[in-house]
Amino acid sequence: MIHLSLTKPVTILHSFSSHNPNRLEIFSKNSSFSVSDSRRRNSYMAPPILSLALPSETGRVLSIQSHTVQGYVGNKSAVFPLQLLGFDVDPIHSVQFSNHTGYPSFKGQVLNGQQLWELIEGLEANDLLYYTHLLTGYIGSVSFLNTVLDVVSKLRSINPKLTYVCDPVLGDEGKLYVPEELVTVYRDRVVPLASMLTPNQFEAELLTGLRIQSEEDGREACNLLHAVGPSKVIITSINIDGKLLLIGSNLKEKGQTPKQFKIAIPKIEAYFTGTGDLMTALLLGWSNKHPDNLEKAAELAVSSLQALLQRTLNDYKLAEHDPKSSSLEIRLIQSQDDIRSPEIKFKAEIYN
Protein backbone atom coordinates (compact mmCIF):
# COMPACT_ATOMS: atom_id res chain seq x y z
CA MET A 1 0.00 0.00 0.00
CA ILE A 2 1.22 3.51 -0.87
CA HIS A 3 0.35 6.39 1.49
CA LEU A 4 0.37 9.91 0.12
CA SER A 5 0.09 12.99 2.29
CA LEU A 6 -1.04 15.83 0.05
CA THR A 7 -1.71 19.45 0.90
CA LYS A 8 -2.79 20.46 -2.59
CA PRO A 9 -5.29 18.94 -5.04
CA VAL A 10 -3.58 16.66 -7.54
CA THR A 11 -4.34 15.10 -10.88
CA ILE A 12 -3.17 11.54 -11.51
CA LEU A 13 -2.28 11.12 -15.15
CA HIS A 14 -2.20 7.28 -15.28
CA SER A 15 1.05 7.33 -17.23
CA PHE A 16 4.51 6.00 -16.60
CA SER A 17 7.84 7.80 -16.68
CA SER A 18 9.78 7.25 -19.89
CA HIS A 19 12.88 6.62 -17.77
CA ASN A 20 11.27 4.15 -15.39
CA PRO A 21 8.15 2.26 -16.55
CA ASN A 22 7.29 1.35 -12.94
CA ARG A 23 7.22 4.97 -11.81
CA LEU A 24 3.79 6.56 -11.61
CA GLU A 25 3.84 10.30 -12.33
CA ILE A 26 1.56 12.45 -10.14
CA PHE A 27 1.20 16.15 -10.80
CA SER A 28 -0.34 18.99 -8.78
CA LYS A 29 -1.10 22.39 -10.12
CA ASN A 30 2.17 23.92 -8.92
CA SER A 31 4.44 20.95 -8.32
CA SER A 32 5.06 17.36 -9.29
CA PHE A 33 6.43 14.29 -7.60
CA SER A 34 6.50 10.56 -8.33
CA VAL A 35 6.06 7.29 -6.52
CA SER A 36 7.68 4.03 -7.54
CA ASP A 37 5.55 0.95 -7.15
CA SER A 38 6.75 -2.30 -8.72
CA ARG A 39 3.55 -3.98 -7.59
CA ARG A 40 1.49 -1.82 -9.93
CA ARG A 41 2.43 -3.91 -12.94
CA ASN A 42 1.68 -7.13 -11.06
CA SER A 43 -1.84 -5.92 -10.30
CA TYR A 44 -2.55 -4.97 -13.92
CA MET A 45 -5.86 -6.35 -15.11
CA ALA A 46 -6.10 -6.92 -18.85
CA PRO A 47 -9.29 -5.93 -20.63
CA PRO A 48 -11.44 -8.82 -21.86
CA ILE A 49 -10.68 -10.32 -25.27
CA LEU A 50 -13.86 -9.30 -27.03
CA SER A 51 -13.62 -12.15 -29.55
CA LEU A 52 -13.95 -14.46 -26.52
CA ALA A 53 -16.22 -12.39 -24.28
CA LEU A 54 -18.58 -11.65 -27.19
CA PRO A 55 -18.03 -14.61 -29.52
CA SER A 56 -19.18 -14.30 -33.11
CA GLU A 57 -20.57 -17.03 -35.34
CA THR A 58 -17.15 -17.37 -36.93
CA GLY A 59 -14.26 -17.62 -34.50
CA ARG A 60 -10.65 -16.85 -33.67
CA VAL A 61 -7.91 -18.28 -35.91
CA LEU A 62 -4.21 -18.80 -35.24
CA SER A 63 -2.53 -18.95 -38.64
CA ILE A 64 1.03 -20.30 -38.85
CA GLN A 65 2.59 -19.97 -42.29
CA SER A 66 4.94 -17.90 -44.40
CA HIS A 67 4.88 -14.13 -44.92
CA THR A 68 6.24 -11.81 -47.59
CA VAL A 69 6.62 -8.05 -47.36
CA GLN A 70 5.57 -7.65 -50.99
CA GLY A 71 2.99 -9.84 -52.70
CA TYR A 72 0.37 -12.29 -51.51
CA VAL A 73 1.47 -15.73 -50.38
CA GLY A 74 1.13 -17.55 -47.05
CA ASN A 75 -0.37 -15.39 -44.34
CA LYS A 76 -0.56 -12.42 -46.71
CA SER A 77 -2.89 -14.51 -48.86
CA ALA A 78 -4.89 -16.07 -46.01
CA VAL A 79 -5.41 -13.49 -43.25
CA PHE A 80 -7.27 -10.79 -45.20
CA PRO A 81 -9.86 -13.18 -46.73
CA LEU A 82 -10.57 -14.73 -43.33
CA GLN A 83 -11.04 -11.29 -41.83
CA LEU A 84 -13.45 -10.41 -44.64
CA LEU A 85 -15.40 -13.56 -43.74
CA GLY A 86 -15.68 -12.37 -40.14
CA PHE A 87 -12.81 -14.10 -38.35
CA ASP A 88 -10.37 -12.63 -35.87
CA VAL A 89 -6.98 -13.85 -37.15
CA ASP A 90 -3.65 -13.89 -35.31
CA PRO A 91 -0.78 -14.65 -37.70
CA ILE A 92 2.58 -16.22 -36.85
CA HIS A 93 5.07 -16.09 -39.71
CA SER A 94 7.12 -19.26 -40.20
CA VAL A 95 9.34 -17.19 -42.52
CA GLN A 96 9.45 -13.50 -43.30
CA PHE A 97 10.87 -12.75 -46.73
CA SER A 98 11.09 -9.60 -48.82
CA ASN A 99 9.17 -11.34 -51.61
CA HIS A 100 8.32 -14.87 -52.67
CA THR A 101 11.11 -17.19 -53.80
CA GLY A 102 10.07 -17.11 -57.45
CA TYR A 103 11.86 -13.78 -57.86
CA PRO A 104 15.58 -13.71 -58.85
CA SER A 105 16.49 -13.05 -55.21
CA PHE A 106 14.94 -12.67 -51.77
CA LYS A 107 16.05 -11.83 -48.26
CA GLY A 108 14.57 -12.32 -44.84
CA GLN A 109 14.38 -14.43 -41.72
CA VAL A 110 13.26 -17.95 -40.80
CA LEU A 111 11.51 -18.59 -37.49
CA ASN A 112 12.80 -21.65 -35.62
CA GLY A 113 10.85 -23.96 -33.33
CA GLN A 114 12.12 -22.36 -30.13
CA GLN A 115 11.07 -18.90 -31.32
CA LEU A 116 7.62 -20.23 -32.23
CA TRP A 117 7.21 -21.73 -28.77
CA GLU A 118 8.28 -18.47 -27.13
CA LEU A 119 5.41 -16.72 -28.91
CA ILE A 120 3.00 -19.40 -27.71
CA GLU A 121 4.31 -19.03 -24.15
CA GLY A 122 3.84 -15.27 -24.34
CA LEU A 123 0.23 -15.69 -25.40
CA GLU A 124 -0.42 -18.28 -22.71
CA ALA A 125 1.12 -16.12 -19.98
CA ASN A 126 -1.51 -13.48 -20.71
CA ASP A 127 -4.45 -15.88 -21.16
CA LEU A 128 -4.57 -15.17 -24.89
CA LEU A 129 -4.25 -18.74 -26.16
CA TYR A 130 -7.90 -19.66 -26.74
CA TYR A 131 -8.56 -20.30 -30.45
CA THR A 132 -11.41 -21.93 -32.31
CA HIS A 133 -9.25 -22.72 -35.36
CA LEU A 134 -5.63 -23.42 -36.18
CA LEU A 135 -4.47 -22.98 -39.78
CA THR A 136 -1.04 -24.13 -40.95
CA GLY A 137 0.62 -23.76 -44.34
CA TYR A 138 4.25 -23.75 -45.49
CA ILE A 139 6.67 -25.13 -42.90
CA GLY A 140 10.28 -25.62 -43.96
CA SER A 141 11.90 -27.79 -41.29
CA VAL A 142 11.22 -30.88 -39.19
CA SER A 143 12.08 -29.07 -35.96
CA PHE A 144 9.53 -26.33 -36.66
CA LEU A 145 6.90 -28.89 -37.65
CA ASN A 146 7.51 -30.81 -34.42
CA THR A 147 6.87 -27.59 -32.49
CA VAL A 148 3.65 -27.08 -34.45
CA LEU A 149 2.55 -30.48 -33.17
CA ASP A 150 3.19 -29.22 -29.64
CA VAL A 151 1.12 -26.14 -30.46
CA VAL A 152 -1.80 -28.33 -31.59
CA SER A 153 -1.62 -30.26 -28.32
CA LYS A 154 -1.45 -27.05 -26.27
CA LEU A 155 -4.38 -25.42 -28.07
CA ARG A 156 -6.54 -28.53 -27.70
CA SER A 157 -5.76 -28.71 -23.99
CA ILE A 158 -7.38 -25.27 -23.75
CA ASN A 159 -10.13 -25.82 -26.33
CA PRO A 160 -10.78 -29.52 -27.02
CA LYS A 161 -13.10 -28.54 -29.90
CA LEU A 162 -10.32 -26.76 -31.82
CA THR A 163 -10.64 -27.19 -35.59
CA TYR A 164 -7.23 -27.79 -37.18
CA VAL A 165 -7.12 -26.99 -40.90
CA CYS A 166 -3.88 -28.26 -42.42
CA ASP A 167 -2.54 -27.41 -45.86
CA PRO A 168 0.33 -29.93 -46.12
CA VAL A 169 2.61 -27.84 -48.33
CA LEU A 170 5.08 -30.38 -49.67
CA GLY A 171 5.32 -29.72 -53.40
CA ASP A 172 3.48 -29.80 -56.71
CA GLU A 173 3.65 -31.50 -60.11
CA GLY A 174 6.15 -34.10 -58.93
CA LYS A 175 8.56 -31.65 -57.28
CA LEU A 176 9.18 -31.32 -53.52
CA TYR A 177 9.35 -27.83 -52.02
CA VAL A 178 10.57 -29.07 -48.63
CA PRO A 179 13.10 -31.56 -47.20
CA GLU A 180 11.98 -35.13 -47.88
CA GLU A 181 11.89 -36.05 -44.18
CA LEU A 182 8.90 -33.72 -43.70
CA VAL A 183 6.73 -36.12 -45.72
CA THR A 184 7.04 -38.80 -43.02
CA VAL A 185 6.26 -36.37 -40.20
CA TYR A 186 3.18 -35.09 -42.00
CA ARG A 187 1.96 -38.59 -42.85
CA ASP A 188 2.56 -40.19 -39.45
CA ARG A 189 2.01 -37.35 -36.99
CA VAL A 190 0.31 -34.31 -38.52
CA VAL A 191 -2.45 -35.82 -40.65
CA PRO A 192 -3.93 -37.80 -37.71
CA LEU A 193 -4.42 -34.52 -35.81
CA ALA A 194 -6.04 -32.56 -38.65
CA SER A 195 -9.77 -31.81 -38.80
CA MET A 196 -9.56 -30.77 -42.46
CA LEU A 197 -6.78 -31.55 -44.94
CA THR A 198 -6.31 -29.68 -48.25
CA PRO A 199 -3.54 -31.34 -50.28
CA ASN A 200 -3.02 -30.99 -54.00
CA GLN A 201 -2.72 -34.11 -56.16
CA PHE A 202 1.04 -34.59 -55.63
CA GLU A 203 0.74 -34.06 -51.87
CA ALA A 204 -2.18 -36.52 -51.61
CA GLU A 205 -0.06 -39.09 -53.44
CA LEU A 206 2.86 -38.54 -51.05
CA LEU A 207 0.65 -38.86 -47.98
CA THR A 208 -1.21 -41.99 -49.12
CA GLY A 209 1.32 -43.79 -51.31
CA LEU A 210 -1.40 -44.02 -53.96
CA ARG A 211 -0.81 -42.85 -57.52
CA ILE A 212 -3.84 -40.77 -58.53
CA GLN A 213 -4.64 -41.36 -62.20
CA SER A 214 -8.46 -41.31 -62.15
CA GLU A 215 -11.40 -39.90 -60.23
CA GLU A 216 -11.75 -43.25 -58.46
CA ASP A 217 -8.12 -42.95 -57.31
CA GLY A 218 -8.83 -39.46 -55.97
CA ARG A 219 -11.84 -40.71 -54.01
CA GLU A 220 -9.83 -43.63 -52.63
CA ALA A 221 -7.04 -41.25 -51.56
CA CYS A 222 -9.66 -39.32 -49.58
CA ASN A 223 -10.80 -42.56 -47.94
CA LEU A 224 -7.22 -43.45 -46.98
CA LEU A 225 -6.75 -40.03 -45.40
CA HIS A 226 -10.09 -40.31 -43.53
CA ALA A 227 -8.88 -43.60 -42.07
CA VAL A 228 -5.90 -41.83 -40.54
CA GLY A 229 -7.71 -38.85 -39.01
CA PRO A 230 -9.31 -35.88 -40.82
CA SER A 231 -13.08 -35.96 -41.29
CA LYS A 232 -12.91 -33.46 -44.15
CA VAL A 233 -10.52 -33.89 -47.08
CA ILE A 234 -10.37 -31.73 -50.18
CA ILE A 235 -7.86 -32.50 -52.89
CA THR A 236 -7.77 -29.02 -54.33
CA SER A 237 -6.53 -29.86 -57.83
CA ILE A 238 -6.33 -33.14 -59.72
CA ASN A 239 -5.26 -33.25 -63.36
CA ILE A 240 -6.89 -36.19 -65.14
CA ASP A 241 -6.60 -36.48 -68.91
CA GLY A 242 -6.01 -32.75 -69.21
CA LYS A 243 -9.07 -31.88 -67.10
CA LEU A 244 -8.75 -30.14 -63.72
CA LEU A 245 -10.92 -31.29 -60.83
CA LEU A 246 -11.39 -30.65 -57.14
CA ILE A 247 -12.45 -33.76 -55.23
CA GLY A 248 -13.91 -33.40 -51.74
CA SER A 249 -14.97 -35.89 -49.10
CA ASN A 250 -16.83 -35.41 -45.82
CA LEU A 251 -16.90 -38.25 -43.29
CA LYS A 252 -19.53 -37.15 -40.80
CA GLU A 253 -19.18 -40.20 -38.53
CA LYS A 254 -16.61 -42.97 -38.28
CA GLY A 255 -17.85 -46.16 -39.89
CA GLN A 256 -20.17 -44.39 -42.28
CA THR A 257 -19.66 -43.83 -46.00
CA PRO A 258 -18.28 -40.34 -46.69
CA LYS A 259 -20.17 -37.93 -48.88
CA GLN A 260 -17.94 -37.26 -51.88
CA PHE A 261 -18.16 -34.76 -54.70
CA LYS A 262 -16.22 -33.12 -57.50
CA ILE A 263 -16.05 -29.67 -59.03
CA ALA A 264 -14.75 -29.13 -62.55
CA ILE A 265 -12.27 -26.25 -62.64
CA PRO A 266 -11.26 -24.34 -65.79
CA LYS A 267 -7.60 -24.45 -66.69
CA ILE A 268 -6.00 -21.02 -67.00
CA GLU A 269 -2.77 -20.85 -68.99
CA ALA A 270 -0.84 -18.92 -66.36
CA TYR A 271 0.94 -19.56 -63.05
CA PHE A 272 -0.30 -17.68 -59.99
CA THR A 273 1.39 -17.48 -56.58
CA GLY A 274 -0.49 -17.80 -53.29
CA THR A 275 -3.54 -19.56 -54.70
CA GLY A 276 -3.18 -22.69 -52.53
CA ASP A 277 -2.88 -20.58 -49.38
CA LEU A 278 -5.94 -18.56 -50.38
CA MET A 279 -7.96 -21.65 -51.26
CA THR A 280 -7.35 -23.28 -47.89
CA ALA A 281 -8.31 -20.07 -46.07
CA LEU A 282 -11.52 -19.83 -48.09
CA LEU A 283 -12.34 -23.48 -47.35
CA LEU A 284 -11.80 -22.86 -43.64
CA GLY A 285 -14.04 -19.81 -43.74
CA TRP A 286 -16.91 -21.23 -45.76
CA SER A 287 -16.87 -24.69 -44.13
CA ASN A 288 -17.27 -22.95 -40.78
CA LYS A 289 -20.35 -21.17 -42.11
CA HIS A 290 -21.66 -24.43 -43.66
CA PRO A 291 -20.34 -27.12 -41.27
CA ASP A 292 -22.59 -29.90 -42.62
CA ASN A 293 -22.33 -28.96 -46.29
CA LEU A 294 -18.74 -29.27 -47.46
CA GLU A 295 -19.75 -29.21 -51.12
CA LYS A 296 -21.43 -25.81 -50.65
CA ALA A 297 -18.30 -24.49 -48.91
CA ALA A 298 -16.19 -25.77 -51.81
CA GLU A 299 -18.51 -24.16 -54.39
CA LEU A 300 -18.15 -20.80 -52.66
CA ALA A 301 -14.37 -21.15 -52.29
CA VAL A 302 -13.81 -22.19 -55.91
CA SER A 303 -16.10 -19.44 -57.22
CA SER A 304 -14.24 -16.81 -55.17
CA LEU A 305 -10.85 -18.04 -56.32
CA GLN A 306 -11.78 -18.25 -60.00
CA ALA A 307 -13.22 -14.72 -60.00
CA LEU A 308 -10.00 -13.45 -58.40
CA LEU A 309 -7.80 -15.30 -60.92
CA GLN A 310 -9.78 -13.93 -63.84
CA ARG A 311 -9.43 -10.39 -62.49
CA THR A 312 -5.70 -10.91 -61.99
CA LEU A 313 -5.31 -12.19 -65.54
CA ASN A 314 -7.28 -9.28 -67.01
CA ASP A 315 -5.28 -6.70 -65.05
CA TYR A 316 -1.95 -8.10 -66.24
CA LYS A 317 -3.22 -7.98 -69.82
CA LEU A 318 -4.35 -4.39 -69.20
CA ALA A 319 -0.81 -3.62 -68.07
CA GLU A 320 0.40 -5.17 -71.37
CA HIS A 321 2.20 -8.03 -69.63
CA ASP A 322 2.17 -11.51 -71.13
CA PRO A 323 0.64 -13.70 -68.37
CA LYS A 324 2.58 -16.73 -69.63
CA SER A 325 5.98 -15.04 -69.27
CA SER A 326 6.21 -15.11 -65.44
CA SER A 327 4.41 -16.04 -62.23
CA LEU A 328 1.61 -13.64 -61.37
CA GLU A 329 0.84 -11.90 -58.06
CA ILE A 330 -2.86 -12.25 -57.28
CA ARG A 331 -5.15 -9.21 -57.06
CA LEU A 332 -6.39 -9.93 -53.55
CA ILE A 333 -7.47 -6.48 -52.36
CA GLN A 334 -9.22 -5.68 -55.63
CA SER A 335 -11.24 -8.93 -55.31
CA GLN A 336 -12.63 -8.45 -51.83
CA ASP A 337 -16.26 -8.36 -53.00
CA ASP A 338 -15.76 -11.74 -54.69
CA ILE A 339 -14.31 -13.07 -51.43
CA ARG A 340 -17.03 -11.71 -49.18
CA SER A 341 -20.02 -12.44 -51.42
CA PRO A 342 -19.10 -14.76 -54.29
CA GLU A 343 -21.49 -15.62 -57.07
CA ILE A 344 -21.54 -19.40 -57.29
CA LYS A 345 -20.58 -20.28 -60.87
CA PHE A 346 -18.96 -23.63 -60.17
CA LYS A 347 -21.30 -26.33 -58.91
CA ALA A 348 -20.44 -29.55 -57.10
CA GLU A 349 -21.46 -32.90 -58.55
CA ILE A 350 -22.20 -35.49 -55.86
CA TYR A 351 -20.89 -39.01 -56.41
CA ASN A 352 -23.44 -41.80 -55.98
Short mmCIF file of N, CA, C and O in Angstrom, two decimals, residues 30-79:
data_model
loop_
_atom_site.label_atom_id
_atom_site.label_comp_id
_atom_site.label_asym_id
_atom_site.label_seq_id
_atom_site.Cartn_x
_atom_site.Cartn_y
_atom_site.Cartn_z
N ASN A 30 0.94 23.15 -9.02
CA ASN A 30 2.17 23.92 -8.92
C ASN A 30 3.42 23.07 -8.70
O ASN A 30 4.52 23.59 -8.63
N SER A 31 3.26 21.78 -8.56
CA SER A 31 4.44 20.95 -8.32
C SER A 31 4.18 19.54 -8.81
O SER A 31 3.06 19.18 -9.12
N SER A 32 5.21 18.74 -8.89
CA SER A 32 5.06 17.36 -9.29
C SER A 32 5.98 16.48 -8.48
O SER A 32 7.02 16.92 -8.00
N PHE A 33 5.57 15.25 -8.28
CA PHE A 33 6.43 14.29 -7.60
C PHE A 33 6.02 12.91 -8.11
O PHE A 33 5.01 12.75 -8.80
N SER A 34 6.78 11.90 -7.81
CA SER A 34 6.50 10.56 -8.33
C SER A 34 6.69 9.51 -7.26
O SER A 34 7.40 9.71 -6.29
N VAL A 35 5.99 8.40 -7.45
CA VAL A 35 6.06 7.29 -6.52
C VAL A 35 6.35 6.03 -7.31
O VAL A 35 5.69 5.76 -8.31
N SER A 36 7.34 5.28 -6.86
CA SER A 36 7.68 4.03 -7.54
C SER A 36 6.94 2.88 -6.89
O SER A 36 6.93 2.77 -5.67
N ASP A 37 6.29 2.06 -7.71
CA ASP A 37 5.55 0.95 -7.15
C ASP A 37 5.64 -0.23 -8.10
O ASP A 37 4.93 -0.30 -9.10
N SER A 38 6.55 -1.16 -7.84
CA SER A 38 6.75 -2.30 -8.72
C SER A 38 5.53 -3.23 -8.72
O SER A 38 5.33 -4.00 -9.65
N ARG A 39 4.72 -3.12 -7.65
CA ARG A 39 3.55 -3.98 -7.59
C ARG A 39 2.44 -3.52 -8.54
O ARG A 39 1.51 -4.27 -8.80
N ARG A 40 2.55 -2.32 -9.05
CA ARG A 40 1.49 -1.82 -9.93
C ARG A 40 1.35 -2.69 -11.17
O ARG A 40 0.25 -3.04 -11.58
N ARG A 41 2.49 -3.08 -11.75
CA ARG A 41 2.43 -3.91 -12.94
C ARG A 41 1.85 -5.28 -12.62
O ARG A 41 1.11 -5.86 -13.41
N ASN A 42 2.17 -5.82 -11.44
CA ASN A 42 1.68 -7.13 -11.06
C ASN A 42 0.16 -7.14 -10.86
O ASN A 42 -0.48 -8.17 -10.99
N SER A 43 -0.41 -5.99 -10.53
CA SER A 43 -1.84 -5.92 -10.30
C SER A 43 -2.61 -5.49 -11.54
O SER A 43 -3.81 -5.28 -11.49
N TYR A 44 -1.91 -5.39 -12.67
CA TYR A 44 -2.55 -4.97 -13.92
C TYR A 44 -3.62 -5.97 -14.34
O TYR A 44 -3.38 -7.17 -14.34
N MET A 45 -4.78 -5.48 -14.67
CA MET A 45 -5.86 -6.35 -15.11
C MET A 45 -6.14 -6.08 -16.59
O MET A 45 -6.51 -4.96 -16.96
N ALA A 46 -5.91 -7.09 -17.42
CA ALA A 46 -6.10 -6.92 -18.85
C ALA A 46 -7.58 -6.78 -19.17
O ALA A 46 -8.42 -7.38 -18.51
N PRO A 47 -7.90 -6.00 -20.19
CA PRO A 47 -9.29 -5.93 -20.63
C PRO A 47 -9.71 -7.26 -21.23
O PRO A 47 -8.86 -8.06 -21.65
N PRO A 48 -11.00 -7.54 -21.30
CA PRO A 48 -11.44 -8.82 -21.86
C PRO A 48 -11.11 -8.89 -23.36
O PRO A 48 -11.08 -7.88 -24.05
N ILE A 49 -10.84 -10.09 -23.83
CA ILE A 49 -10.68 -10.32 -25.27
C ILE A 49 -12.09 -10.39 -25.84
O ILE A 49 -12.83 -11.34 -25.58
N LEU A 50 -12.47 -9.39 -26.59
CA LEU A 50 -13.86 -9.30 -27.03
C LEU A 50 -14.26 -10.45 -27.94
O LEU A 50 -15.42 -10.86 -27.96
N SER A 51 -13.29 -11.01 -28.70
CA SER A 51 -13.62 -12.15 -29.55
C SER A 51 -13.96 -13.39 -28.73
O SER A 51 -14.55 -14.34 -29.25
N LEU A 52 -13.58 -13.37 -27.42
CA LEU A 52 -13.95 -14.46 -26.52
C LEU A 52 -15.15 -14.07 -25.66
O LEU A 52 -16.07 -14.86 -25.47
N ALA A 53 -15.13 -12.84 -25.14
CA ALA A 53 -16.22 -12.39 -24.28
C ALA A 53 -17.53 -12.24 -25.06
O ALA A 53 -18.61 -12.49 -24.54
N LEU A 54 -17.42 -11.81 -26.32
CA LEU A 54 -18.58 -11.65 -27.19
C LEU A 54 -18.36 -12.45 -28.46
O LEU A 54 -18.13 -11.89 -29.54
N PRO A 55 -18.38 -13.78 -28.37
CA PRO A 55 -18.03 -14.61 -29.52
C PRO A 55 -18.97 -14.41 -30.70
O PRO A 55 -20.18 -14.24 -30.53
N SER A 56 -18.40 -14.43 -31.89
CA SER A 56 -19.18 -14.30 -33.11
C SER A 56 -19.54 -15.69 -33.62
O SER A 56 -19.20 -16.71 -33.02
N GLU A 57 -20.22 -15.74 -34.74
CA GLU A 57 -20.57 -17.03 -35.34
C GLU A 57 -19.38 -17.63 -36.06
O GLU A 57 -19.46 -18.78 -36.50
N THR A 58 -18.32 -16.88 -36.21
CA THR A 58 -17.15 -17.37 -36.93
C THR A 58 -16.13 -17.93 -35.94
O THR A 58 -16.19 -19.09 -35.59
N GLY A 59 -15.22 -17.11 -35.46
CA GLY A 59 -14.26 -17.62 -34.50
C GLY A 59 -12.96 -16.86 -34.50
O GLY A 59 -12.84 -15.78 -35.08
N ARG A 60 -11.97 -17.46 -33.86
CA ARG A 60 -10.65 -16.85 -33.67
C ARG A 60 -9.61 -17.83 -34.20
O ARG A 60 -9.50 -18.96 -33.73
N VAL A 61 -8.84 -17.40 -35.19
CA VAL A 61 -7.91 -18.28 -35.91
C VAL A 61 -6.47 -17.93 -35.57
O VAL A 61 -6.09 -16.75 -35.60
N LEU A 62 -5.67 -18.94 -35.28
CA LEU A 62 -4.21 -18.80 -35.24
C LEU A 62 -3.69 -19.37 -36.53
O LEU A 62 -3.90 -20.55 -36.84
N SER A 63 -3.02 -18.54 -37.33
CA SER A 63 -2.53 -18.95 -38.64
C SER A 63 -1.01 -18.96 -38.65
O SER A 63 -0.38 -17.91 -38.49
N ILE A 64 -0.43 -20.14 -38.84
CA ILE A 64 1.03 -20.30 -38.85
C ILE A 64 1.46 -20.66 -40.26
O ILE A 64 1.24 -21.80 -40.71
N GLN A 65 2.05 -19.71 -40.96
CA GLN A 65 2.59 -19.97 -42.29
C GLN A 65 3.50 -18.83 -42.71
O GLN A 65 3.81 -17.95 -41.91
N SER A 66 3.93 -18.85 -43.94
CA SER A 66 4.94 -17.90 -44.40
C SER A 66 4.37 -16.49 -44.57
O SER A 66 3.15 -16.29 -44.56
N HIS A 67 5.27 -15.53 -44.74
CA HIS A 67 4.88 -14.13 -44.92
C HIS A 67 5.88 -13.47 -45.86
O HIS A 67 7.09 -13.73 -45.80
N THR A 68 5.37 -12.64 -46.74
CA THR A 68 6.24 -11.81 -47.59
C THR A 68 5.87 -10.35 -47.41
O THR A 68 4.69 -10.02 -47.22
N VAL A 69 6.88 -9.49 -47.46
CA VAL A 69 6.62 -8.05 -47.36
C VAL A 69 5.82 -7.60 -48.57
O VAL A 69 4.81 -6.90 -48.45
N GLN A 70 6.26 -8.00 -49.75
CA GLN A 70 5.57 -7.65 -50.99
C GLN A 70 4.89 -8.89 -51.57
O GLN A 70 5.45 -9.98 -51.57
N GLY A 71 3.68 -8.73 -52.06
CA GLY A 71 2.99 -9.84 -52.70
C GLY A 71 2.08 -10.58 -51.74
O GLY A 71 2.02 -10.29 -50.54
N TYR A 72 1.39 -11.58 -52.27
CA TYR A 72 0.37 -12.29 -51.51
C TYR A 72 0.59 -13.80 -51.57
O TYR A 72 0.13 -14.47 -52.50
N VAL A 73 1.33 -14.30 -50.60
CA VAL A 73 1.47 -15.73 -50.38
C VAL A 73 1.39 -15.98 -48.87
O VAL A 73 1.53 -15.06 -48.07
N GLY A 74 1.15 -17.22 -48.47
CA GLY A 74 1.13 -17.55 -47.05
C GLY A 74 0.10 -16.74 -46.29
O GLY A 74 -1.05 -16.59 -46.71
N ASN A 75 0.54 -16.19 -45.16
CA ASN A 75 -0.37 -15.39 -44.34
C ASN A 75 -0.89 -14.17 -45.07
O ASN A 75 -2.02 -13.72 -44.82
N LYS A 76 -0.09 -13.59 -45.96
CA LYS A 76 -0.56 -12.42 -46.71
C LYS A 76 -1.74 -12.78 -47.61
O LYS A 76 -2.56 -11.93 -47.95
N SER A 77 -1.81 -14.05 -47.99
CA SER A 77 -2.89 -14.51 -48.86
C SER A 77 -4.07 -15.05 -48.07
O SER A 77 -5.18 -15.14 -48.60
N ALA A 78 -3.86 -15.40 -46.79
CA ALA A 78 -4.89 -16.07 -46.01
C ALA A 78 -5.59 -15.17 -45.00
O ALA A 78 -6.80 -15.31 -44.77
N VAL A 79 -4.85 -14.25 -44.37
CA VAL A 79 -5.41 -13.49 -43.25
C VAL A 79 -6.53 -12.55 -43.71
O VAL A 79 -7.62 -12.54 -43.12
#
